[in-house]
CSV table of C-alpha atoms in Angstrom, one decimal:
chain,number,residue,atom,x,y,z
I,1,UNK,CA,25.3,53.9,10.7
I,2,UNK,CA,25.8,54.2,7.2
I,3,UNK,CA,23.1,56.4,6.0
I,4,UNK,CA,19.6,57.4,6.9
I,5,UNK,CA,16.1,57.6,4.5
I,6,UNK,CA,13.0,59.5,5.6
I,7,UNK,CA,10.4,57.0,4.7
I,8,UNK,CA,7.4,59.4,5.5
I,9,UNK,CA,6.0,59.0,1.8
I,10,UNK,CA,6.9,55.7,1.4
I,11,UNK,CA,4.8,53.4,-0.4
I,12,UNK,CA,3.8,49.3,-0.6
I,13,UNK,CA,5.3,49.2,-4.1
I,14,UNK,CA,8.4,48.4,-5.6
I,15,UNK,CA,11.4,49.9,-3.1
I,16,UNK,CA,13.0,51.2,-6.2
I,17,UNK,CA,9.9,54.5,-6.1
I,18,UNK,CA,11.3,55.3,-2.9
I,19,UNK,CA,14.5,55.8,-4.2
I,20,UNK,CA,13.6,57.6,-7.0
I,21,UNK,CA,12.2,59.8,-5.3
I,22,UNK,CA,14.9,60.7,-3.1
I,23,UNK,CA,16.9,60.9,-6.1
I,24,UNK,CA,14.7,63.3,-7.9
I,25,UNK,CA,14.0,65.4,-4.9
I,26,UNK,CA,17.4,65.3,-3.1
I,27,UNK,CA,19.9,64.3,-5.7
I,28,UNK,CA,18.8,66.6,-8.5
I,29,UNK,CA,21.6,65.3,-11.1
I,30,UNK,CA,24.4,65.3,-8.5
I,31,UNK,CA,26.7,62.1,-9.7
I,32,UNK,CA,28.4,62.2,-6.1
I,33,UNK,CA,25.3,62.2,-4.5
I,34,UNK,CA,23.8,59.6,-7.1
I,35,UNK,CA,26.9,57.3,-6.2
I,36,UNK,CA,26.6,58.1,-2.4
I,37,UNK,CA,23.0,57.1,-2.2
I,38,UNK,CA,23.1,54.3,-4.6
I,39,UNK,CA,26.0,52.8,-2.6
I,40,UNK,CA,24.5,53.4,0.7
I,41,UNK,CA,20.7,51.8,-0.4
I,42,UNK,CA,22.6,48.3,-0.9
I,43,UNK,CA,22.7,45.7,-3.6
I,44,UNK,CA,20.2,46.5,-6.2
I,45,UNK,CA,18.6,44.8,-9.1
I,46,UNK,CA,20.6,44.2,-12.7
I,47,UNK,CA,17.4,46.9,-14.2
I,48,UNK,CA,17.4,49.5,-11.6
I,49,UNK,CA,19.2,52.2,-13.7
I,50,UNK,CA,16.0,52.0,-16.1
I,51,UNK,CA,13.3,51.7,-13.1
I,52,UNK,CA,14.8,54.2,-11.2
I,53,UNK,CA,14.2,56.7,-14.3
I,54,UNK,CA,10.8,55.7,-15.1
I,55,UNK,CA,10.0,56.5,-11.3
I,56,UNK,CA,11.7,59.5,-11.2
I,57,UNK,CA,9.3,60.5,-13.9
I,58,UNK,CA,6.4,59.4,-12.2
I,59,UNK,CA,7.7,61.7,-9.3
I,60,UNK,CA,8.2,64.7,-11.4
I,61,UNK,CA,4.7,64.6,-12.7
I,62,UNK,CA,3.2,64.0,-9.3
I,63,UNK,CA,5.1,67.0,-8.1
I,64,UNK,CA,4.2,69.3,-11.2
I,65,UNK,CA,0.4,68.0,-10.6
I,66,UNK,CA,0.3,68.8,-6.8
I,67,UNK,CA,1.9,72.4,-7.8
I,68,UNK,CA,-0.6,73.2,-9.8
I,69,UNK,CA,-3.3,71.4,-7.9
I,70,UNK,CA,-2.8,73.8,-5.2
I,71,UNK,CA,-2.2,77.0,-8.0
I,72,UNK,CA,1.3,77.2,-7.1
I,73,UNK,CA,3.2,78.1,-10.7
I,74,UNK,CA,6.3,79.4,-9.5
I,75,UNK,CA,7.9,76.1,-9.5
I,76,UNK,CA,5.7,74.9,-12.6
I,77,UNK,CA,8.5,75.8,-15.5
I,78,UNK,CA,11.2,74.1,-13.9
I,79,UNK,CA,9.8,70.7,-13.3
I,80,UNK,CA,8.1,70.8,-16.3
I,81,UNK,CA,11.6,71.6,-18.1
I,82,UNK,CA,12.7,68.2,-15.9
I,83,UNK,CA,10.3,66.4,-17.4
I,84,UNK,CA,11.2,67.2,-20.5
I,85,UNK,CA,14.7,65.8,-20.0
I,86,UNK,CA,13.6,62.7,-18.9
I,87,UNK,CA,11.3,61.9,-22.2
């Protein structure tokens, strides 16, 4: 075995969102852990540097809406200050 995803969440869409948002969740920035995952996923697609950012987006502001869907603003700031980044 050379690596394991939790596909609970998953979605019919383009594999890439999956990714992304074990990136975002799990990877948080980590270049080793970024290299690690990309390598284990397989071959990927010439654009998937540029997709995989877009969907991390997505998954930042589906997080920071289920937060404060819920009225949970502890963890508000911080993804909001990821989102930031990524714009």
């Amino acid at each position: 075995m050379s690596g394991f995803i939790d596909v609970e969440n998953a979605v019919a869409a383009d594999p890439l969102v999956d990714l992304a948002k074990t990136d975002y969740y799990a990877v948080q920035g980590d270049p080793f852990k970024r290299t690690a995952l990309v390598e284990g996923y397989g071959r990927l697609p010439a654009d998937w540097a540029a997709r995989l950012e877009l969907y991390r987006l997505y998954h930042a502001l589906e997080l920071w809406d289920w937060f404060a869907s819920i009225g949970e603003v502890a963890p508000l700031a911080g993804i909001a200050a990821d989102i930031r980044r990524m714009v």
